[in-house]
Amino acid sequence: MKTLRLILGDQLNQSHSWFQQVRDDNHYVMMEIRPEATYVRHHIQKVAGFFAAMRRFARHLEEQGHSITYLAFDDESNRHDFEKNVRRLLEKTGARRFQYQLPDEFRLDEQFRGWTASLSIEAEAVDSEHFMTSRDELGRFFEGKKTYVMEPFYREIRRRFDLLMEGEKPRGGQWNYDAENRSALPEDTPLPETAAISHDLSDIVKMIRQEEIQTIGEINESDFRWPLCREEALFVLQHFLDHSLKNFGRYQDAMTSDEPFLFHSRLSFAFNLKMISPLEVVQKTINYWETEKQTIDIAQVEGFVRQIIGWREYMRGIYWATMPEFEQLNFFGHKRELPDWFWTGETKMQCLSQAIGQSLRQSYAHHIQRLMITGNFANLAGIHPDQVDEWYLGIYIDAIQWVEITNTRGMSQFADGGITATKPYVSSANYIRKMSNYCSSCDYDPRSRHGENACPFNSLYWAYFEKHRDKLEGNPRIGMAYHHLKRMDSEKKKKILDQAQTYLNRLESL
Ligand code: FAD
Ligand code: SF4
């Protein structure tokens, strides 16, 4: 019986069991469609990168002998709708069965469930064979609990897959080396080059412009530097292991002007399109470390492993345990509009100008820039989480809702009231000054809380805790902030709160 199999743009997993045998009775279909390219205004590198990687994958399957229809965006027969394209191909190929891999987005999962049920032939959803845990595993792991905590989930995965373990005990005697992974970058630290990958995507970019797909950000179309297939992703991984792993954990929270990548792997795009799998990356990393123990300490390796099998699997679990309610959560009732400069980077605040400018240029910012610069500011300023989500979902090359919204609405905005994180990740200028060199070239003074040129993060930080006292004061993890507020001189406190209000009234001109 002939089967039509749909492959989505983030399902480029060569190792999937579907592709291990070439069979005449399977026909594959991939498609570039307008709703996917426009459900949010994506970064130009994200749209071009997805299309280019999808085209590569289709070519690879063809070279392997698989039979495939690839519907490019400007293909005349493309109806720009999953259901319509599939129905036409079912008719054309005479397939009597339809299969698709489970989508990672709730939106698509619902859509597919709906229209596939109305097909007159058998329709089946199969696993995407990428993640280490199943969709509903986290929900079961924390059954009956109101909040989740990453650490026990992470330990369970370490045990199950025997990763960095010595019997029942963690290698090195500790599960977690987080405390050693918080150093600022000393000046003049030599930084690794990025892996030597370059693609000419001029044709795709031309098509995107001709088809009037609205995008944001910049692209150097003749020098696109993200991996587009499994081999390139493995090359980037090897480059990371050879040049960056030894400093990964130590400097993973550090930020420096005009240095977007530091010791980060830049693997998230390849991961999220499933070019590589989390288990293989973690195993390769641990094997590499086994041979390089003289130069790489365990804190660096554990830090990297935790991001992938800890945070990444955990966020996916939260997504499936809490959607669709999660995308409506707004714990603080934040309502303000995202300032326009989030789309240009034109603000006097050096940290935000750097993080946003870099995101527009590279479609990338590392975790702490996303969490403690842009996310921190949006939360302190009370921006509506829908607008914050829209920005993050559009701007980053790795942004797919399951991992974007849990990190943004959950971890960074605390709009979930503490499902994802045990406390809001907000800070005053003190943290930013310690972890970056941004403040040294800023118009604002990181040490002032009020008065001319006082850093906005300082007054907004105290006003935030004052405003959300009823929701946060009982949280034992932030007792210090309220202790501090209690002891603050009332005149000084008034000046700080007035300063915050002045800034909130003119967010656009900060
Ligand atoms: P590295 O620092 O080298 O880390 C290695 C890998 O660990 C990453 O490739 C990624 O797959 C994984 N990882 C690390 N942190 C996280 C995390 N918190 N959640 C899930 N996986 C993690 N990541 C995305 O993949 N897509 C997103 O849309 C996204 N949005 C984010 C929004 C906010 C507000 C925040 C705070 C974080 C977000 N992250 C997102 C997580 C993280 O910032 C990126 O995964 C990371 O910056 C990607 O760069 P890298 O590959 O160089 O990562
Ligand atoms: Fe950011 Fe304030 Fe430092 Fe300026 S002074 S870079 S606004 S933290």
Coordinates of C-alpha atoms and ligand atoms in Angstrom, one line a residue:
M1 CA 0.0 0.0 0.0
K2 CA 1.5 3.3 -1.0
T3 CA 2.1 5.8 1.8
L4 CA 2.6 9.5 1.7
R5 CA 4.9 10.8 4.4
L6 CA 5.0 14.5 5.4
I7 CA 8.3 15.9 6.7
L8 CA 8.1 19.3 8.4
G9 CA 10.8 22.0 8.3
D10 CA 12.0 21.2 11.8
Q11 CA 12.1 17.5 11.2
L12 CA 15.4 17.1 9.3
N13 CA 16.4 14.0 11.1
Q14 CA 18.4 11.7 8.8
S15 CA 18.6 9.1 11.4
H16 CA 14.9 8.6 11.6
S17 CA 13.8 5.0 11.1
W18 CA 11.7 6.2 8.1
F19 CA 14.8 6.8 6.0
Q20 CA 16.8 3.7 6.9
Q21 CA 15.2 1.8 3.9
V22 CA 14.5 3.0 0.4
R23 CA 11.0 1.7 -0.6
D24 CA 9.0 2.3 -3.7
D25 CA 5.8 2.4 -1.8
N26 CA 6.8 5.4 0.3
H27 CA 6.6 8.9 -1.1
Y28 CA 7.8 11.9 0.9
V29 CA 6.6 15.5 0.8
M30 CA 8.1 18.7 2.1
M31 CA 6.7 22.2 1.6
E32 CA 7.6 25.8 2.1
I33 CA 4.3 27.5 2.9
R34 CA 3.2 31.1 3.6
P35 CA 1.5 30.6 6.9
E36 CA 4.6 29.0 8.4
A37 CA 6.8 31.8 7.0
T38 CA 4.5 34.6 8.3
Y39 CA 2.7 33.5 11.5
V40 CA 5.1 35.9 13.2
R41 CA 7.5 38.3 11.5
H42 CA 10.6 36.1 11.4
H43 CA 14.2 37.2 11.1
I44 CA 15.4 37.0 7.5
Q45 CA 18.2 34.5 8.5
K46 CA 15.6 32.2 10.1
V47 CA 13.4 32.0 7.0
A48 CA 16.3 31.7 4.6
G49 CA 18.0 29.2 7.0
F50 CA 14.9 27.0 7.3
F51 CA 14.3 26.9 3.5
A52 CA 18.0 26.2 2.7
A53 CA 18.2 23.4 5.3
M54 CA 14.9 21.9 4.1
R55 CA 16.1 22.0 0.4
R56 CA 19.4 20.3 1.4
F57 CA 17.5 17.6 3.3
A58 CA 15.2 16.9 0.3
R59 CA 18.3 16.6 -2.0
H60 CA 19.9 14.2 0.5
L61 CA 16.8 12.0 0.5
E62 CA 16.7 12.1 -3.3
E63 CA 20.4 11.1 -3.5
Q64 CA 19.7 8.2 -1.2
G65 CA 17.0 7.0 -3.7
H66 CA 13.9 8.1 -1.8
S67 CA 11.0 9.4 -3.8
I68 CA 10.1 12.9 -2.8
T69 CA 8.0 16.0 -3.8
Y70 CA 9.5 19.3 -2.7
L71 CA 7.1 22.2 -3.0
A72 CA 9.2 25.4 -3.0
F73 CA 7.5 28.6 -2.0
D74 CA 7.3 29.9 -5.5
D75 CA 6.2 26.6 -7.0
E76 CA 3.0 27.1 -9.0
S77 CA 1.4 24.0 -7.7
N78 CA 2.0 25.0 -4.1
R79 CA -1.3 25.8 -2.4
H80 CA 0.4 27.1 0.8
D81 CA -1.6 24.9 3.1
F82 CA -0.6 21.6 4.6
E83 CA -4.0 20.0 4.1
K84 CA -4.6 21.2 0.5
N85 CA -1.1 20.2 -0.6
V86 CA -1.4 16.8 1.0
R87 CA -4.8 16.1 -0.4
R88 CA -3.6 17.0 -3.9
L89 CA -0.6 14.7 -3.6
L90 CA -2.6 11.8 -2.2
E91 CA -4.7 12.0 -5.3
K92 CA -1.7 12.4 -7.6
T93 CA 0.3 9.5 -6.1
G94 CA -2.6 7.2 -5.4
A95 CA -1.3 6.8 -1.8
R96 CA -3.8 5.0 0.5
R97 CA -2.1 5.9 3.7
F98 CA -0.8 9.2 5.2
Q99 CA 1.9 9.5 7.9
Y100 CA 3.4 12.5 9.6
Q101 CA 5.9 12.9 12.5
L102 CA 4.4 14.4 15.6
P103 CA 4.9 18.2 15.4
D104 CA 6.6 20.0 18.2
E105 CA 4.2 22.9 18.2
F106 CA 0.8 22.7 19.8
R107 CA -0.7 24.8 17.0
L108 CA 0.3 22.3 14.3
D109 CA -0.5 19.3 16.5
E110 CA -4.1 20.5 16.8
Q111 CA -4.3 21.4 13.2
F112 CA -3.1 18.1 12.0
R113 CA -5.3 16.1 14.4
G114 CA -8.3 18.0 12.9
W115 CA -7.8 17.6 9.2
T116 CA -6.2 14.2 9.2
A117 CA -9.2 12.8 11.0
S118 CA -11.3 13.9 8.0
L119 CA -9.2 12.1 5.4
S120 CA -10.9 9.1 3.9
I121 CA -7.7 7.0 4.2
E122 CA -5.7 5.8 7.2
A123 CA -3.7 8.6 8.8
E124 CA -1.0 8.0 11.4
A125 CA 1.3 10.2 13.5
V126 CA 4.7 8.7 14.5
D127 CA 7.4 9.9 16.9
S128 CA 10.0 12.2 15.5
E129 CA 12.7 10.1 17.3
H130 CA 14.7 13.1 18.4
F131 CA 14.1 13.8 22.1
M132 CA 15.3 11.7 25.0
T133 CA 12.0 12.0 26.9
S134 CA 8.5 11.6 25.7
R135 CA 6.1 14.5 25.4
D136 CA 4.1 13.6 28.5
E137 CA 7.0 12.4 30.7
L138 CA 7.5 15.6 32.7
G139 CA 3.8 15.8 33.5
R140 CA 3.9 12.3 34.9
F141 CA 7.2 12.9 36.7
F142 CA 5.8 15.8 38.6
E143 CA 2.2 14.6 38.9
G144 CA 0.2 16.5 41.5
K145 CA 2.8 19.3 41.8
K146 CA 2.0 23.0 41.0
T147 CA 5.5 23.9 40.0
Y148 CA 8.3 21.9 38.4
V149 CA 12.0 21.9 39.2
M150 CA 14.6 21.1 36.5
E151 CA 17.2 19.4 38.8
P152 CA 15.4 16.1 39.7
F153 CA 14.3 15.7 36.1
Y154 CA 17.8 16.2 34.8
R155 CA 19.2 13.7 37.3
E156 CA 16.7 11.1 36.2
I157 CA 17.8 11.5 32.6
R158 CA 21.5 11.3 33.6
R159 CA 20.8 8.1 35.5
R160 CA 18.6 6.6 32.8
F161 CA 21.1 7.1 30.0
D162 CA 24.1 6.6 32.2
L163 CA 25.6 10.0 31.4
L164 CA 28.5 11.3 33.5
M165 CA 27.7 8.6 36.1
E166 CA 29.7 6.2 38.2
G167 CA 27.2 3.6 39.1
E168 CA 24.5 5.4 41.0
K169 CA 26.7 8.4 41.7
P170 CA 27.5 11.5 39.5
R171 CA 31.0 11.6 38.1
G172 CA 33.2 14.0 40.1
G173 CA 30.9 13.6 43.2
Q174 CA 28.6 16.5 42.3
W175 CA 25.5 16.6 40.1
N176 CA 25.8 20.2 39.3
Y177 CA 28.7 22.7 39.0
D178 CA 26.6 25.7 38.4
A179 CA 28.3 27.7 41.1
E180 CA 31.6 27.5 39.2
N181 CA 30.0 28.6 36.0
R182 CA 29.4 32.3 36.6
S183 CA 32.6 34.1 35.8
A184 CA 32.9 37.4 33.9
L185 CA 35.3 37.4 31.0
P186 CA 38.7 38.9 31.8
E187 CA 39.7 41.6 29.4
D188 CA 41.9 40.3 26.5
T189 CA 40.7 36.7 26.9
P190 CA 41.4 35.1 23.4
L191 CA 38.1 34.0 21.9
P192 CA 37.7 31.2 19.4
E193 CA 36.8 31.9 15.7
T194 CA 33.4 30.6 14.7
A195 CA 33.5 27.3 12.7
A196 CA 34.4 27.9 9.0
I197 CA 31.0 27.5 7.4
S198 CA 29.7 29.8 4.7
H199 CA 26.8 29.5 2.3
D200 CA 25.6 31.6 -0.5
L201 CA 21.8 32.0 0.0
S202 CA 21.3 34.8 -2.6
D203 CA 18.7 32.8 -4.6
I204 CA 16.6 32.1 -1.5
V205 CA 16.9 35.6 -0.2
K206 CA 15.9 36.9 -3.7
M207 CA 12.8 34.6 -3.6
I208 CA 11.9 35.8 -0.1
R209 CA 11.9 39.4 -1.3
Q210 CA 10.1 38.7 -4.5
E211 CA 7.4 36.8 -2.7
E212 CA 7.1 39.7 -0.2
I213 CA 7.6 37.6 2.9
Q214 CA 7.9 40.3 5.7
T215 CA 11.0 39.7 7.8
I216 CA 13.2 41.5 10.3
G217 CA 16.9 41.8 10.8
E218 CA 19.9 41.6 8.5
I219 CA 21.6 38.9 6.4
N220 CA 24.8 38.6 4.5
E221 CA 23.3 36.5 1.8
S222 CA 26.6 35.4 0.3
D223 CA 28.1 34.5 3.7
F224 CA 25.5 32.6 5.7
R225 CA 27.2 30.9 8.6
W226 CA 24.8 28.5 10.2
P227 CA 25.0 24.7 9.5
L228 CA 22.5 23.5 7.0
C229 CA 22.8 19.7 7.3
R230 CA 23.9 17.0 9.7
E231 CA 27.5 16.9 8.5
E232 CA 27.9 20.6 9.0
A233 CA 26.3 20.4 12.4
L234 CA 28.7 17.7 13.4
F235 CA 31.5 19.9 12.1
V236 CA 30.3 22.8 14.3
L237 CA 30.1 20.4 17.3
Q238 CA 33.7 19.3 16.7
H239 CA 34.8 22.9 16.4
F240 CA 33.1 23.6 19.7
L241 CA 34.7 20.6 21.4
D242 CA 38.2 21.6 20.1
H243 CA 38.0 25.3 20.8
S244 CA 35.3 26.3 23.3
L245 CA 34.3 23.4 25.6
K246 CA 37.3 24.1 27.9
N247 CA 35.8 27.5 28.8
F248 CA 32.1 26.8 28.2
G249 CA 30.8 26.6 31.7
R250 CA 33.2 29.2 33.2
Y251 CA 32.1 32.0 30.8
Q252 CA 28.6 30.9 29.8
D253 CA 27.0 33.8 31.7
A254 CA 29.6 36.4 30.5
M255 CA 28.8 39.2 28.0
T256 CA 31.1 41.4 26.1
S257 CA 30.5 44.2 23.5
D258 CA 30.6 43.1 19.9
E259 CA 31.4 39.5 20.8
P260 CA 28.1 37.6 20.3
F261 CA 29.2 34.0 20.5
L262 CA 32.0 33.8 23.1
F263 CA 32.4 30.1 24.0
H264 CA 28.8 29.1 23.1
S265 CA 28.3 26.2 20.7
R266 CA 25.8 27.9 18.2
L267 CA 24.2 24.5 17.9
S268 CA 20.6 25.4 18.7
F269 CA 19.5 25.9 15.1
A270 CA 20.8 22.5 14.2
F271 CA 19.3 20.9 17.3
N272 CA 15.9 22.4 16.8
L273 CA 15.7 21.4 13.2
K274 CA 16.8 17.9 14.4
M275 CA 19.9 17.7 12.2
I276 CA 21.6 16.3 15.3
S277 CA 20.3 14.6 18.3
P278 CA 20.7 15.5 22.0
L279 CA 21.9 12.1 23.0
E280 CA 24.6 11.9 20.3
V281 CA 25.9 15.4 21.1
V282 CA 26.1 14.7 24.8
Q283 CA 27.8 11.3 24.3
K284 CA 30.3 12.8 21.8
T285 CA 31.0 15.6 24.3
I286 CA 31.6 13.2 27.2
N287 CA 33.8 10.9 25.0
Y288 CA 35.8 13.9 23.9
W289 CA 36.3 15.0 27.5
E290 CA 37.5 11.5 28.5
T291 CA 40.5 12.0 26.2
E292 CA 41.1 15.6 27.2
K293 CA 40.8 15.5 31.0
Q294 CA 44.1 17.3 31.4
T295 CA 42.8 20.4 29.8
I296 CA 39.1 20.3 30.4
D297 CA 37.5 20.1 33.8
I298 CA 34.2 18.4 34.6
A299 CA 32.4 21.7 35.4
Q300 CA 32.7 22.7 31.7
V301 CA 31.3 19.4 30.5
E302 CA 28.6 19.1 33.0
G303 CA 27.5 22.7 32.3
F304 CA 27.1 21.9 28.6
V305 CA 25.4 18.5 29.2
R306 CA 22.9 20.2 31.6
Q307 CA 21.8 22.7 29.0
I308 CA 21.0 20.0 26.6
I309 CA 19.5 17.1 28.6
G310 CA 18.5 19.3 31.5
W311 CA 17.0 22.6 30.3
R312 CA 16.1 21.6 26.8
E313 CA 14.2 18.4 27.6
Y314 CA 12.7 20.1 30.7
M315 CA 11.4 23.0 28.6
R316 CA 9.8 20.6 26.1
G317 CA 8.2 18.7 28.9
I318 CA 6.7 21.9 30.5
Y319 CA 5.4 22.9 27.1
W320 CA 3.4 19.7 26.6
A321 CA 2.3 19.6 30.3
T322 CA 0.9 23.2 30.2
M323 CA -0.3 24.1 26.7
P324 CA -2.5 25.7 25.5
E325 CA -3.2 27.5 28.8
F326 CA 0.5 28.4 29.1
E327 CA 0.4 30.9 26.2
Q328 CA -2.3 32.9 27.9
L329 CA -0.5 33.3 31.3
N330 CA 0.2 36.8 32.5
F331 CA 0.8 36.4 36.3
F332 CA 1.6 40.1 36.9
G333 CA -1.1 41.4 34.5
H334 CA 1.6 43.3 32.5
K335 CA 0.1 45.5 29.8
R336 CA 2.7 47.9 28.4
E337 CA 3.8 48.0 24.8
L338 CA 7.2 46.8 23.8
P339 CA 9.2 50.0 23.0
D340 CA 9.9 50.5 19.2
W341 CA 13.7 50.3 19.8
F342 CA 13.4 46.6 20.4
W343 CA 13.1 46.5 16.6
T344 CA 16.1 48.8 15.9
G345 CA 18.4 48.6 18.9
E346 CA 18.4 52.4 19.1
T347 CA 18.5 53.0 22.8
K348 CA 21.0 54.8 24.9
M349 CA 21.1 51.8 27.2
Q350 CA 24.3 50.1 26.1
C351 CA 23.4 46.6 27.3
L352 CA 20.1 46.6 25.4
S353 CA 21.6 48.3 22.3
Q354 CA 24.3 45.6 22.2
A355 CA 21.9 42.6 22.8
I356 CA 19.2 43.9 20.4
G357 CA 21.7 45.1 17.7
Q358 CA 23.5 41.8 17.8
S359 CA 20.2 39.9 17.6
L360 CA 19.2 41.9 14.5
R361 CA 22.5 41.3 12.9
Q362 CA 23.1 37.7 13.8
S363 CA 19.6 36.3 14.7
Y364 CA 21.5 35.2 17.8
A365 CA 22.0 36.2 21.4
H366 CA 23.2 33.8 24.0
H367 CA 21.2 32.7 27.0
I368 CA 22.2 35.4 29.5
Q369 CA 21.7 38.2 27.0
R370 CA 18.2 36.9 26.3
L371 CA 17.4 36.3 30.0
M372 CA 19.2 39.1 31.9
I373 CA 19.3 41.9 29.3
T374 CA 16.3 41.9 27.0
G375 CA 14.1 39.6 29.2
N376 CA 15.0 41.4 32.4
F377 CA 14.2 44.8 31.0
A378 CA 10.8 43.7 29.5
N379 CA 9.8 42.1 32.8
L380 CA 10.9 45.1 34.9
A381 CA 9.1 47.5 32.5
G382 CA 5.9 45.5 32.6
I383 CA 5.7 44.6 28.9
H384 CA 2.7 42.4 27.9
P385 CA 4.1 38.8 27.6
D386 CA 2.3 38.4 24.2
Q387 CA 4.5 41.1 22.8
V388 CA 7.6 39.8 24.4
D389 CA 6.9 36.3 23.0
E390 CA 6.3 37.7 19.6
W391 CA 9.6 39.4 19.6
Y392 CA 11.6 36.3 20.8
L393 CA 9.7 34.0 18.4
G394 CA 10.6 36.2 15.5
I395 CA 14.1 37.3 16.1
Y396 CA 16.1 34.2 16.9
I397 CA 17.1 31.6 14.3
D398 CA 16.5 28.8 16.9
A399 CA 13.0 30.1 17.9
I400 CA 10.3 27.4 17.8
Q401 CA 7.4 27.9 20.1
W402 CA 8.0 24.9 22.4
V403 CA 11.4 26.2 23.5
E404 CA 10.8 29.9 22.9
I405 CA 7.6 30.3 25.0
T406 CA 8.7 28.2 28.0
N407 CA 12.0 30.2 28.2
T408 CA 10.3 33.6 27.5
R409 CA 6.9 33.6 29.1
G410 CA 8.1 31.2 31.8
M411 CA 11.7 31.5 32.7
S412 CA 12.3 35.1 31.7
Q413 CA 8.9 36.9 32.3
F414 CA 7.7 34.8 35.2
A415 CA 4.3 35.2 33.5
D416 CA 3.6 31.6 34.5
G417 CA 3.7 32.5 38.2
G418 CA 6.6 30.1 38.9
I419 CA 5.8 26.9 36.9
T420 CA 9.2 27.1 35.2
A421 CA 11.4 29.0 37.5
T422 CA 11.2 29.4 41.3
K423 CA 11.8 33.1 41.2
P424 CA 11.7 35.9 38.6
Y425 CA 15.1 36.4 36.9
V426 CA 15.4 40.2 37.3
S427 CA 18.3 42.2 38.3
S428 CA 19.5 45.8 38.8
A429 CA 22.6 47.2 37.0
N430 CA 24.8 45.5 39.5
Y431 CA 24.6 42.1 37.9
I432 CA 25.0 43.5 34.3
R433 CA 28.0 45.5 35.4
K434 CA 29.6 42.5 37.0
M435 CA 29.0 40.1 34.1
S436 CA 29.7 42.4 31.1
N437 CA 31.7 45.4 30.0
Y438 CA 28.5 47.2 28.7
C439 CA 28.2 49.7 31.5
S440 CA 31.7 51.2 30.9
S441 CA 30.5 52.7 27.7
C442 CA 26.9 53.6 28.6
D443 CA 25.3 57.0 28.9
Y444 CA 23.7 55.8 32.2
D445 CA 25.4 55.4 35.5
P446 CA 25.1 51.8 36.8
R447 CA 25.7 53.0 40.4
S448 CA 22.9 55.6 40.6
R449 CA 19.4 54.7 41.5
H450 CA 17.9 58.1 40.9
G451 CA 18.8 61.4 39.4
E452 CA 20.0 62.4 36.0
N453 CA 21.5 59.5 34.1
A454 CA 20.7 56.9 36.8
C455 CA 20.6 53.5 35.2
P456 CA 17.0 52.5 34.5
F457 CA 17.5 49.0 35.7
N458 CA 18.1 50.2 39.2
S459 CA 14.9 52.1 39.9
L460 CA 12.8 49.7 37.8
Y461 CA 14.1 46.8 39.8
W462 CA 13.0 48.3 43.2
A463 CA 9.7 49.5 41.8
Y464 CA 9.0 46.0 40.4
F465 CA 9.4 44.4 43.9
E466 CA 7.4 47.2 45.5
K467 CA 4.6 46.9 42.9
H468 CA 4.4 43.1 43.1
R469 CA 4.7 42.8 46.8
D470 CA 1.5 40.8 47.2
K471 CA 2.6 38.2 44.6
L472 CA 6.3 37.9 45.5
E473 CA 6.9 38.8 49.2
G474 CA 6.1 35.3 50.4
N475 CA 8.7 33.7 48.0
P476 CA 11.6 32.6 50.2
R477 CA 14.0 32.9 47.3
I478 CA 13.5 36.7 47.2
G479 CA 13.3 37.5 50.8
M480 CA 16.5 39.6 50.6
A481 CA 14.9 42.1 48.2
Y482 CA 12.0 42.8 50.6
H483 CA 14.4 42.9 53.6
H484 CA 16.4 45.6 51.7
L485 CA 13.2 47.5 50.8
K486 CA 12.1 47.5 54.4
R487 CA 15.4 49.0 55.6
M488 CA 15.5 51.6 52.8
D489 CA 15.3 55.2 54.0
S490 CA 11.7 56.4 53.1
E491 CA 12.9 59.5 51.3
K492 CA 15.4 57.6 49.2
K493 CA 12.8 55.0 48.4
K494 CA 10.4 57.7 47.2
K495 CA 13.1 59.1 44.9
I496 CA 13.8 55.7 43.5
L497 CA 10.1 54.9 42.9
D498 CA 9.5 58.4 41.3
Q499 CA 12.5 57.8 39.1
A500 CA 11.1 54.5 38.0
Q501 CA 7.8 56.1 37.2
T502 CA 9.5 58.8 35.1
Y503 CA 11.3 56.1 33.1
L504 CA 8.1 54.0 32.7
N505 CA 6.4 57.1 31.3
R506 CA 9.0 57.5 28.6
L507 CA 10.2 54.1 27.8
E508 CA 10.5 55.0 24.1
S509 CA 13.2 57.6 24.8
L510 CA 15.4 55.6 27.2
Ligands
FAD1 P1 24.8 27.0 24.1 O1 25.0 28.0 25.2 O2 26.0 26.5 23.5 O3 24.1 25.7 24.8 C1 24.0 24.4 24.2 C2 22.6 24.0 23.9 O4 21.9 23.8 25.1 C3 21.8 24.9 23.0 O5 22.1 24.8 21.7 C4 20.4 24.6 23.4 O6 19.9 23.5 22.5 C5 20.5 24.1 24.8 N1 20.0 25.1 25.7 C6 20.7 25.9 26.5 N2 19.9 26.6 27.3 C7 18.6 26.2 27.0 C8 17.4 26.6 27.5 N3 17.2 27.5 28.5 N4 16.3 26.0 27.0 C9 16.4 25.0 26.1 N5 17.6 24.6 25.6 C10 18.7 25.2 26.1 N6 16.6 28.3 22.9 C11 16.1 27.9 21.7 O7 16.6 26.8 21.2 N7 15.1 28.5 21.1 C12 14.5 29.6 21.6 O8 13.6 30.1 20.9 C13 15.0 30.1 22.8 N8 14.4 31.2 23.3 C14 14.9 31.7 24.5 C15 14.3 32.8 25.1 C16 14.7 33.3 26.3 C17 14.0 34.5 26.9 C18 15.8 32.7 26.9 C19 16.3 33.2 28.3 C20 16.4 31.6 26.4 C21 16.0 31.0 25.2 N9 16.6 29.9 24.6 C22 16.1 29.4 23.4 C23 17.6 29.1 25.3 C24 19.0 29.6 25.0 O9 19.2 30.9 25.1 C25 19.5 29.1 23.6 O10 19.2 27.7 23.4 C26 21.0 29.3 23.3 O11 21.3 30.7 23.5 C27 21.3 28.9 22.0 O12 22.7 29.2 21.7 P2 23.8 28.0 21.6 O13 23.4 26.9 20.7 O14 25.1 28.7 21.3 O15 23.7 27.5 23.1
SF4_2 FE1 22.7 48.7 31.0 FE2 22.4 50.4 33.0 FE3 24.8 49.3 32.5 FE4 23.8 51.1 30.9 S1 24.4 51.4 33.0 S2 24.7 49.2 30.2 S3 21.6 50.6 31.0 S4 23.0 48.2 33.1

